[in-house]
Tab-separated table of C-alpha atoms and ligand atoms in Angstrom:
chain	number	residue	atom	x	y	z
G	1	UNK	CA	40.668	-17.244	22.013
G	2	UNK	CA	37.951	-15.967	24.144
G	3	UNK	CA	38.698	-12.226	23.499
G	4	UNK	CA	38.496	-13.049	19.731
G	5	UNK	CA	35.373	-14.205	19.649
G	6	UNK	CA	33.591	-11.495	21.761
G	7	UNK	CA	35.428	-9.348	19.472
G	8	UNK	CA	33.778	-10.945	16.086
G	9	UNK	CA	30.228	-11.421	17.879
G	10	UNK	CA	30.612	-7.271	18.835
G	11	UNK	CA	31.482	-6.594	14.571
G	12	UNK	CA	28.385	-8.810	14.000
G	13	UNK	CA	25.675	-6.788	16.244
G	14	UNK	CA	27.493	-3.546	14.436
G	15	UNK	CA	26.995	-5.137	10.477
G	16	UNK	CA	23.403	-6.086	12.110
G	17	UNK	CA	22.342	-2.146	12.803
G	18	UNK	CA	21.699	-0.857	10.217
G	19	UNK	CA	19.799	-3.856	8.868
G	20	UNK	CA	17.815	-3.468	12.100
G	21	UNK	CA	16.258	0.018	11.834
G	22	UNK	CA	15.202	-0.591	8.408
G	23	UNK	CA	12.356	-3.013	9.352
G	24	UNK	CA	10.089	-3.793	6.038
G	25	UNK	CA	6.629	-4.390	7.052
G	26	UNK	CA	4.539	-6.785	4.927
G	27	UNK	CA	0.328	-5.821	4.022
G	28	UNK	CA	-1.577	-8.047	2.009
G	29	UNK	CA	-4.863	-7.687	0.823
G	30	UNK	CA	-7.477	-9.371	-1.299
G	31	UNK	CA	-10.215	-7.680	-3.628
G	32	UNK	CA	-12.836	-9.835	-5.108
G	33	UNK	CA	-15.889	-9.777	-7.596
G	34	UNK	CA	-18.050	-8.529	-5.578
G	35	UNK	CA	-16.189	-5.138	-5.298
G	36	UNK	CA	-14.840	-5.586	-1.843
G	37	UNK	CA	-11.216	-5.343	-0.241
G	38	UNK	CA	-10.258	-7.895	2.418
G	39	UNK	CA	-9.679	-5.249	5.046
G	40	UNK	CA	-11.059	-1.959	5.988
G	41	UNK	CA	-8.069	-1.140	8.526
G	42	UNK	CA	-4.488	-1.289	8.038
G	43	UNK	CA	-2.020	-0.213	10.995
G	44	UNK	CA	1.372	0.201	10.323
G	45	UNK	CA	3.948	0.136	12.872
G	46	UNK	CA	5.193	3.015	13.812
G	47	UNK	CA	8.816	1.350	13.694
G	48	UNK	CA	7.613	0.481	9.593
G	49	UNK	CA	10.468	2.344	7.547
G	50	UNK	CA	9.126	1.043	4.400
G	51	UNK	CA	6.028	-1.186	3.341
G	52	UNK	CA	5.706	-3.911	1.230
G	53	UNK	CA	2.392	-4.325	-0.117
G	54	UNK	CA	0.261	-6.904	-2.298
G	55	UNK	CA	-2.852	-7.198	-3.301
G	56	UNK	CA	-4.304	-10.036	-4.600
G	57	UNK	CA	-7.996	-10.634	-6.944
G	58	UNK	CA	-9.144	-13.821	-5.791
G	59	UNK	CA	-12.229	-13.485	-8.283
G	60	UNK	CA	-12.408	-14.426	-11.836
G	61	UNK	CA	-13.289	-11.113	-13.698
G	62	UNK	CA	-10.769	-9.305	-16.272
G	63	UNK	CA	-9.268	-6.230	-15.429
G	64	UNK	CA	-11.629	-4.634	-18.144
G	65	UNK	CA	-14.395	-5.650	-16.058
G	66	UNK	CA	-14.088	-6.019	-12.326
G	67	UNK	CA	-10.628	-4.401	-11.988
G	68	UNK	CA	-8.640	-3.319	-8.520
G	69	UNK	CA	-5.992	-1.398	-7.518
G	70	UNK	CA	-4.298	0.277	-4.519
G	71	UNK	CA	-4.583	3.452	-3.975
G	72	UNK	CA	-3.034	5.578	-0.866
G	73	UNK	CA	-4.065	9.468	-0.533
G	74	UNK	CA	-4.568	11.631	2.778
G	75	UNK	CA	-8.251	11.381	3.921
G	76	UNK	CA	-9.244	14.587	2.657
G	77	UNK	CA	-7.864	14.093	-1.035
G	78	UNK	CA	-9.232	10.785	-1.471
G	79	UNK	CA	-12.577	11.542	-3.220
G	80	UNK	CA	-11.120	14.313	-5.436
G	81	UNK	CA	-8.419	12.028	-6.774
G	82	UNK	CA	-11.119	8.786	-7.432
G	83	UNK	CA	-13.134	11.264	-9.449
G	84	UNK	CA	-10.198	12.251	-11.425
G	85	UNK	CA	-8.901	8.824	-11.790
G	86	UNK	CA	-12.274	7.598	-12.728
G	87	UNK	CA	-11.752	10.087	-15.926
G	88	UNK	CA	-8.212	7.972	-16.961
G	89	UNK	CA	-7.961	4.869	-18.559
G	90	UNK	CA	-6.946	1.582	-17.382
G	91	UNK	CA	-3.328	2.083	-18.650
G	92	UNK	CA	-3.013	4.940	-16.236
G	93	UNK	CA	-4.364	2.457	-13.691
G	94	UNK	CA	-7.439	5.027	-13.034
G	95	UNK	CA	-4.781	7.757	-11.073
G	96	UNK	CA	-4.164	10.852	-12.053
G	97	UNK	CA	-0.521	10.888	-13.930
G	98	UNK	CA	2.140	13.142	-11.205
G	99	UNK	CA	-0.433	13.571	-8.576
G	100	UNK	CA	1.529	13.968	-5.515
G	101	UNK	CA	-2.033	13.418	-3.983
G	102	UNK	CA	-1.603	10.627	-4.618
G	103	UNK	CA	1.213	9.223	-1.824
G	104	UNK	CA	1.271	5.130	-3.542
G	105	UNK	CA	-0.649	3.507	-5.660
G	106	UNK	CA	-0.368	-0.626	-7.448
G	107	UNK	CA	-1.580	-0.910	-10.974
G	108	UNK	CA	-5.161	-2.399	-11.643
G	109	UNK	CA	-5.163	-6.319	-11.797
G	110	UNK	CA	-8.159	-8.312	-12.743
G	111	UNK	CA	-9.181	-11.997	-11.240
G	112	UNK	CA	-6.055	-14.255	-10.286
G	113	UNK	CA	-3.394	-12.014	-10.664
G	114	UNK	CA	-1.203	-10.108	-7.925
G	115	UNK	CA	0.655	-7.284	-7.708
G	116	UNK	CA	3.147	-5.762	-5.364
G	117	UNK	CA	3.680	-2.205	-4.411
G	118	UNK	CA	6.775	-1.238	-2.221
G	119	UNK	CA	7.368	2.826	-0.740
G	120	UNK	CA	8.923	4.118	2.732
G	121	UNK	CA	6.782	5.423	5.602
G	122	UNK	CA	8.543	8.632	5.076
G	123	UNK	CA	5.506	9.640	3.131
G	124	UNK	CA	3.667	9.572	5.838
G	125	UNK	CA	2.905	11.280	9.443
G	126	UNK	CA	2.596	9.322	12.203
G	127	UNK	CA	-0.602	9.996	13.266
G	128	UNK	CA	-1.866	11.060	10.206
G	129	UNK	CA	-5.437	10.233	8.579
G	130	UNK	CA	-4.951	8.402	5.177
G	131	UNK	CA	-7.415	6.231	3.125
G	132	UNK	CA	-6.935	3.735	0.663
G	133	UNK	CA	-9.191	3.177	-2.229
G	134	UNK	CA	-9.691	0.990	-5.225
G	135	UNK	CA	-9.819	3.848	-8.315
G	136	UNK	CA	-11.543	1.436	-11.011
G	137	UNK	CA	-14.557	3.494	-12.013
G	138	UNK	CA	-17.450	3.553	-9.996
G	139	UNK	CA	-15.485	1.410	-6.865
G	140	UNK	CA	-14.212	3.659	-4.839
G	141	UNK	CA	-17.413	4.541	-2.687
G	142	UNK	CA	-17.240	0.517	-1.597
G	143	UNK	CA	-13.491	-0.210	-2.077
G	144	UNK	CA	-12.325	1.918	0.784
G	145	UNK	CA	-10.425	1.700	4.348
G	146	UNK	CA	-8.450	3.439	6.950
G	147	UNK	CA	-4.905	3.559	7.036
G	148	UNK	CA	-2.913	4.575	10.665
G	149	UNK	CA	0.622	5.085	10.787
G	150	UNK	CA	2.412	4.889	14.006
Y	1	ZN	ZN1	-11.970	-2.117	-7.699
């Protein structure tokens, strides 16, 4: 009897693996009427394989209005691909359409709603210098931080 259940709890850590090195890492951030994100810093693990990401508008303002999204670039793209978003509409969500620029990116909520954004780290280099911005017109100079990666 012994033997047999060594034997199961050795199939178990196996079926467990895989499950293992796939670790989801969870982000959430707010944005508010006064044009601000919650954070200016997000580190990711560097053991993240994919992230799971929401933001949330805890303000009151439409999407017309005071809108927010999520927007992930490398450092040096970021304030070319605002300034082209800032061109779109809000059905484009303010990005550029087939960017690859543009590395992930949430749709534009307005106060009280939430959205959630989910990609794999594999997009990014450990190490590497990324910002994330809000691309509503005219919020990205404000609506900024720092994202690190391993
Ligand atoms: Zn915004």
């Amino acid at each position: 009897m012994r033997s047999a259940w060594v034997w199961i709890a050795g199939m178990g850590a196996l079926l467990m693996a895989p499950a293992a090195m796939a670790r989801v890492c969870a982000v959430s951030i707010d944005s508010t009427d006064q044009m601000t994100f919650s954070s200016r810093e997000i580190k990711l693990a560097a053991d993240c394989s994919e992230v799971n990401l929401t933001l949330r508008h805890t303000g009151k303002l439409a999407a017309t209005a005071m809108g927010h999204n999520w927007v992930l670039t490398r450092t040096a793209d970021y304030q070319a691909v605002a300034m082209v978003g800032m061109r779109g509409t809000l059905a484009d969500s303010y990005v550029p359409k087939a960017d690859p620029r543009v590395l992930a990116h949430t749709k534009v909520i307005g106060g009280g709603q939430s959205t959630t954004l989910r990609f794999p780290t594999t997009l990014l280099r450990k190490g590497g210098d990324y910002t994330f911005f809000c691309s509503f017109p005219g919020h990205f100079a404000m609506m900024k931080g720092k994202l690190t990666f391993g």
